[in-house]
Structure formats: structure tokens, C-alpha cells
Amino acid sequence: MSTGTVTKPSAAPKGGGRRKLTLPWIMLIVAAGLLLFSLVRAVSGANDLTSVGQVSGALKLAVPIGLAGLGGLWAERAGVVNIGLEGMMVLGTWFGAWAGYQWGPWVGVLVGLLGGALGGLLHAIITVTFNVNHIVSGVAINILAVGFTQYLSNFTFAEAEGGSSKQSPRVDQIYEITVPGLSEWLTDLQGKHWFFISDLAGILGGLVTNLSLLTLVALLLVPATWWLLWRTAFGLRLRSCGENPVAAESLGVNVYKYKYIAVTASGALAGLGGAFLAIVSTGIYQEGQTGGRGYIGLAAMIFGNWMPGGMALGAGLFGFTDSLKLRGGAENVHALLLLVALLLVIAALWQLYKKKYVAGALSAFFGVGFFLWYVLTDEVPSQFVDAAPYITTLLVLALSAQRLRMPKADGLPYRKGQGK
């Protein structure tokens, strides 16, 4: 009997497939992107586009999205679709605030993480053990989490001093780090509005100014996930459950165990994102404060092609567009019209170079449309500013759909011993 197992991903055929991006290429792409941002800022006069405050705010908004996306990556790499990330974030916000105002913010972080893990464990029981459709289970958890937290708030926060049935008492803030000297210097350099140099200073300044310790932990979880899933035997076994569970079982891998671990960890990461929202972002639990970030985290994971680095870039993009409406939103979003126009023109030139004339013509047409919109107007409607993060989500997913490859067994039902 042939097992048909493959322990390592097969190499791409010569002359075909996509080449892996090396570090020099990634740095070159980042530098080109920063140059484009600097050009847009200089032309539009939207100097807050890459300011220290803008970058710091974007990072704070990106972290919950990134943690949810990281949670989705863990689950889907093991073959379980986790639409329930939003509900697990809701559990994280409630449990984080409930424990945080009583016993301190770090206890709140831990309990929020555990709250999300319970949601992940429930999802694992429903999908792995009982083989219920993953989407149905995720939607049910989202609905259950909202109703459950509303019920709990009625006899916990409503009875607490400074709380109500829709919000918790205030939670003490986690210590924030500002690198003395360096932060002030970068802020001054950014304020000079020099081409490229000030933009680079603004980005670096946002990373060393008012940086919460929990933000630092969240950032470290990205390379830690990459190392654990792609550089250890544990990670290889877990990913094999999402690619070919029958082959993994034939090699002695306990597929159920790894799926349970992955989905529970997925819930814990989403719960950590919820605790971050309640403790770091606002310092308070409020009903409905997740605002769909669990779904956006799932979109960031898909944009990143089920890889931690790409997911982090997607979360950063969504966090940045979300932060625009908080700091001079109309002016900054109006400047982004020029950025979108330039990106579409570049895309059109690339498509024409690849002899994809229809796609190139469409990109050029929309690029001209966005440029005319920028030139002929001075601001954008406030509704467009509010919708910018969600429009960005849809555009990014639509444009990146052709290059995506999800785990082969993602979302497929599996029964122990089905390959025998």
C-alpha cells in the first residue's frame, strides 16, 4: 500500500511558479513604497500622512487586527477555517476588562487570552470532534459571544462603580516605552518635512514613541509564529494537518491533537487582540468595540497568503487606513487618491509589460479616474473617510486573489482513520 506522503513542500519547477522574495528585494520594495508615500506627501501637502503621531496611531490600531490574523493563520494552517475570530475577540475584550479593572492590566491580558482560548476550544470541539461545517460553527460562536458578554455585563459591570450594562470601569494602562532623546530627535526631523528623510524619521519615530509593552509582545509574536510553524518539527506536523491530514496520520501524526492545539491557540491570539482593544487602545470595555476587526484580521491573513510576514503587512495597511480618520482624516484620505492613482498607473505599466492588455487598460482607466478625482476636488465626503478601511480591505483582497494559495485541506472534513 502506497502512503503517497511528502514531508517537505516540493520545489517550484524551473521557469515556473513564483520566486521567493529575499530580504534585499523586500527592503527594496519597502524603500520604493516609502518613496511613493513621500512623493504623495510632498505634492499633496498632507504632512501628517507619515508623521510620528500617525504611525504610532496606526500601529495601535493594527495590533488587534494583526493578532486576529495571526490567530486565523494558526487555525487554517491546521486545516480549520476560523470565521469565529470576531466572537473570540469579543470574549477577549470582556474578560480582559473584567479581570483588568479588578486585579490589574496584566491579569486582564492573561484572562482575556484565556477567554479567547475558550472560544477557540469550543470551535475545535464543534468542528474537529463533531465535524460540523466550519463556517456554521464560526458564525454561531460570533453570535454566542455577543449575547454571552451582554448577559454577563448586566450583573457585573452594571453593579460596579464607574460601569454600566454596556461598558466596564476604567482599566489601568500598561506601561508605555518612549526612547528618550531618539524619539524627540526623530520627531523634530519629521517636522522639517524633508523629502524621504522626514518620512523615514516619522515611521521610525512612531516605533519608539509611546510604545506599549503589550504592543512589543504582539510584534514579537509574528517572528515567533514563523519560527515555530516553519522551523520546528511541531510546526511541520501542524501544517501537514492542513495540507494532507490522511498522509500525516499515516506517518503517526495525531491529527486531532494538532488541530485542537492550533484552533485553541487561534482563539487565544484573537482573545489577546480583544484584550489589547480594551486595555491598551481604550482602557475600557464597550459593547461592540471590536467593530469587525476579527473579520479584517481574517482578510489580512488572506492578503498575506497564509504567511506571518504578509499578514503583518496586511494588518499594517488596514491599521494605517483606519488611523487616517482619527488625524485630519479628510485631508489624508484625499491625498491617498493620488497614491491610488499612481499605484494603478504602475500596475497598468506592469500589466502591459506582461502583455496583459485588457488588465493594463482597465488599471490605466481607473488610475486616470482617481487622478481626476484628486485634481478636481479639495476633499472627500466624510462617509468615504469612515469607509476607507473597509474599502481598502475589499480592494486588497480583489487585487491579490490571483496569487493566493490556501492550505489544501483547509475547511475540509476529516475523520480519524479515513485513509485506511
Coordinates of N, CA, C and O in Angstrom, one line a residue, residues 37-105:
F37 N 5.2 57.2 -1.0 CA 4.5 58.0 0.1 C 5.0 59.4 0.2 O 4.3 60.4 0.4
S38 N 6.3 59.5 0.2 CA 7.0 60.8 0.3 C 6.6 61.7 -0.8 O 6.4 62.9 -0.6
L39 N 6.6 61.2 -2.1 CA 6.2 62.0 -3.2 C 4.7 62.5 -3.1 O 4.4 63.6 -3.3
V40 N 3.8 61.6 -2.6 CA 2.4 62.0 -2.5 C 2.3 63.0 -1.4 O 1.6 64.0 -1.5
R41 N 3.1 62.9 -0.3 CA 3.0 63.9 0.8 C 3.5 65.2 0.3 O 2.9 66.3 0.6
A42 N 4.6 65.2 -0.5 CA 5.2 66.5 -0.9 C 4.2 67.2 -1.9 O 4.1 68.4 -1.9
V43 N 3.6 66.4 -2.8 CA 2.7 67.0 -3.8 C 1.4 67.5 -3.2 O 0.9 68.6 -3.4
S44 N 0.8 66.7 -2.3 CA -0.5 67.0 -1.7 C -0.4 68.0 -0.5 O -1.4 68.6 -0.2
G45 N 0.7 68.0 0.1 CA 0.8 68.9 1.3 C 0.3 68.3 2.6 O 0.2 68.9 3.6
A46 N -0.1 67.0 2.5 CA -0.7 66.3 3.7 C 0.5 65.8 4.5 O 0.8 64.6 4.5
N47 N 1.1 66.7 5.3 CA 2.3 66.4 6.0 C 2.1 65.4 7.2 O 3.0 64.9 7.7
D48 N 0.8 65.2 7.6 CA 0.5 64.3 8.7 C 0.5 62.9 8.2 O 0.3 61.9 9.0
L49 N 0.6 62.7 6.9 CA 0.5 61.3 6.3 C 1.5 60.3 6.9 O 1.2 59.2 7.1
T50 N 2.7 60.8 7.2 CA 3.7 59.9 7.7 C 4.3 60.5 9.0 O 5.5 60.3 9.3
S51 N 3.5 61.2 9.8 CA 4.0 61.8 11.0 C 4.2 60.8 12.1 O 3.7 59.6 12.0
V52 N 4.9 61.1 13.1 CA 5.1 60.2 14.3 C 3.8 59.8 14.9 O 3.5 58.6 15.2
G53 N 2.9 60.8 15.1 CA 1.6 60.5 15.7 C 0.7 59.6 14.8 O 0.1 58.7 15.3
Q54 N 0.8 59.8 13.5 CA 0.1 59.0 12.5 C 0.6 57.5 12.6 O -0.2 56.6 12.7
V55 N 1.9 57.3 12.6 CA 2.4 56.0 12.6 C 2.2 55.3 13.9 O 1.8 54.1 14.0
S56 N 2.3 56.0 15.0 CA 2.0 55.5 16.3 C 0.6 55.1 16.5 O 0.3 54.0 17.0
G57 N -0.3 55.9 16.0 CA -1.8 55.6 16.0 C -2.1 54.4 15.1 O -2.9 53.5 15.5
A58 N -1.4 54.3 13.9 CA -1.7 53.2 13.0 C -1.2 51.9 13.6 O -1.9 50.8 13.5
L59 N -0.1 51.9 14.3 CA 0.4 50.7 15.0 C -0.5 50.2 16.1 O -0.8 49.0 16.2
K60 N -1.1 51.2 16.8 CA -2.0 50.8 17.9 C -3.3 50.2 17.3 O -3.9 49.3 17.9
L61 N -3.7 50.6 16.1 CA -4.9 50.1 15.5 C -4.6 48.8 14.8 O -5.5 48.0 14.6
A62 N -3.4 48.6 14.3 CA -3.0 47.4 13.6 C -2.8 46.2 14.4 O -3.0 45.1 14.0
V63 N -2.4 46.4 15.7 CA -2.1 45.3 16.5 C -3.3 44.3 16.8 O -3.1 43.1 16.6
P64 N -4.5 44.8 17.1 CA -5.6 43.9 17.3 C -5.9 43.1 16.0 O -6.2 41.9 16.0
I65 N -5.9 43.8 14.9 CA -6.1 43.2 13.6 C -5.1 42.1 13.3 O -5.4 41.0 12.9
G66 N -3.8 42.5 13.6 CA -2.7 41.5 13.4 C -2.8 40.3 14.3 O -2.5 39.1 13.8
L67 N -3.2 40.5 15.5 CA -3.4 39.3 16.4 C -4.5 38.4 16.0 O -4.4 37.2 16.0
A68 N -5.6 39.0 15.5 CA -6.7 38.2 15.0 C -6.2 37.4 13.7 O -6.6 36.3 13.5
G69 N -5.5 38.1 12.9 CA -5.0 37.5 11.7 C -4.0 36.4 12.0 O -4.0 35.3 11.3
L70 N -3.2 36.6 13.0 CA -2.3 35.5 13.4 C -3.0 34.3 14.0 O -2.7 33.2 13.7
G71 N -4.1 34.6 14.7 CA -5.0 33.5 15.2 C -5.6 32.7 14.0 O -5.6 31.5 14.0
G72 N -6.1 33.4 13.0 CA -6.6 32.8 11.8 C -5.6 31.9 11.1 O -5.9 30.8 10.6
L73 N -4.3 32.4 11.1 CA -3.3 31.7 10.4 C -3.0 30.3 11.1 O -2.8 29.3 10.5
W74 N -3.0 30.4 12.4 CA -2.7 29.1 13.2 C -3.8 28.1 12.9 O -3.5 26.9 12.6
A75 N -5.1 28.5 12.9 CA -6.2 27.6 12.7 C -6.2 27.0 11.3 O -6.3 25.8 11.0
E76 N -6.0 27.9 10.3 CA -6.1 27.5 8.9 C -4.9 26.7 8.4 O -5.0 25.9 7.5
R77 N -3.8 26.9 9.0 CA -2.6 26.1 8.7 C -2.8 24.7 9.2 O -2.2 23.8 8.6
A78 N -3.7 24.5 10.1 CA -4.0 23.1 10.6 C -5.3 22.6 9.9 O -5.7 21.5 10.2
G79 N -5.8 23.4 9.0 CA -7.0 22.9 8.2 C -8.3 23.3 8.7 O -9.4 22.8 8.2
V80 N -8.4 24.2 9.7 CA -9.7 24.6 10.2 C -10.0 26.1 9.9 O -9.2 27.0 10.3
V81 N -11.0 26.4 9.2 CA -11.4 27.8 8.9 C -12.0 28.4 10.2 O -12.9 27.8 10.8
N82 N -11.5 29.6 10.6 CA -12.0 30.2 11.8 C -12.7 31.5 11.5 O -12.1 32.6 11.7
I83 N -13.9 31.5 11.2 CA -14.7 32.7 11.0 C -15.1 33.3 12.4 O -15.5 34.4 12.5
G84 N -14.9 32.5 13.4 CA -15.3 32.9 14.8 C -14.3 33.8 15.4 O -14.4 34.1 16.6
L85 N -13.3 34.3 14.7 CA -12.3 35.2 15.3 C -13.0 36.4 15.9 O -12.5 36.9 17.0
E86 N -14.0 37.0 15.3 CA -14.7 38.1 15.8 C -15.2 37.9 17.2 O -15.1 38.6 18.1
G87 N -15.9 36.7 17.3 CA -16.5 36.4 18.6 C -15.4 36.1 19.7 O -15.6 36.5 20.8
M88 N -14.3 35.5 19.3 CA -13.3 35.3 20.2 C -12.6 36.6 20.7 O -12.2 36.7 21.8
M89 N -12.6 37.6 19.8 CA -12.1 38.9 20.2 C -13.0 39.5 21.2 O -12.6 40.2 22.1
V90 N -14.3 39.4 20.9 CA -15.4 39.9 21.8 C -15.2 39.3 23.2 O -15.2 40.1 24.3
L91 N -14.9 38.0 23.3 CA -14.7 37.4 24.6 C -13.4 37.9 25.2 O -13.3 38.2 26.5
G92 N -12.4 38.2 24.4 CA -11.1 38.8 24.9 C -11.3 40.2 25.5 O -10.8 40.5 26.6
T93 N -12.2 41.0 24.9 CA -12.4 42.3 25.4 C -13.1 42.3 26.7 O -12.8 43.0 27.7
W94 N -14.2 41.4 26.8 CA -15.0 41.4 28.0 C -14.1 40.8 29.2 O -14.1 41.4 30.3
F95 N -13.6 39.7 29.0 CA -12.8 39.0 30.1 C -11.6 39.8 30.5 O -11.2 39.9 31.6
G96 N -10.9 40.5 29.5 CA -9.8 41.3 29.7 C -10.1 42.5 30.6 O -9.4 42.8 31.6
A97 N -11.2 43.2 30.3 CA -11.7 44.3 31.1 C -12.2 43.9 32.5 O -11.9 44.5 33.5
W98 N -12.9 42.8 32.5 CA -13.5 42.3 33.8 C -12.4 42.0 34.8 O -12.4 42.4 36.0
A99 N -11.3 41.3 34.3 CA -10.2 41.0 35.2 C -9.3 42.2 35.4 O -8.7 42.4 36.5
G100 N -9.2 43.0 34.4 CA -8.2 44.1 34.4 C -8.6 45.2 35.4 O -7.7 45.7 36.1
Y101 N -9.9 45.5 35.5 CA -10.2 46.6 36.5 C -10.2 46.2 37.9 O -10.1 47.0 38.8
Q102 N -10.2 44.9 38.1 CA -10.2 44.3 39.5 C -8.7 44.0 40.0 O -8.4 44.3 41.1
W103 N -8.0 43.4 39.1 CA -6.7 42.9 39.5 C -5.5 43.4 38.7 O -4.4 42.9 38.8
G104 N -5.7 44.4 37.9 CA -4.6 45.0 37.1 C -4.6 44.6 35.7 O -5.1 43.6 35.3
P105 N -3.9 45.4 34.8 CA -4.0 45.2 33.4 C -3.3 43.9 32.9 O -3.8 43.3 32.0

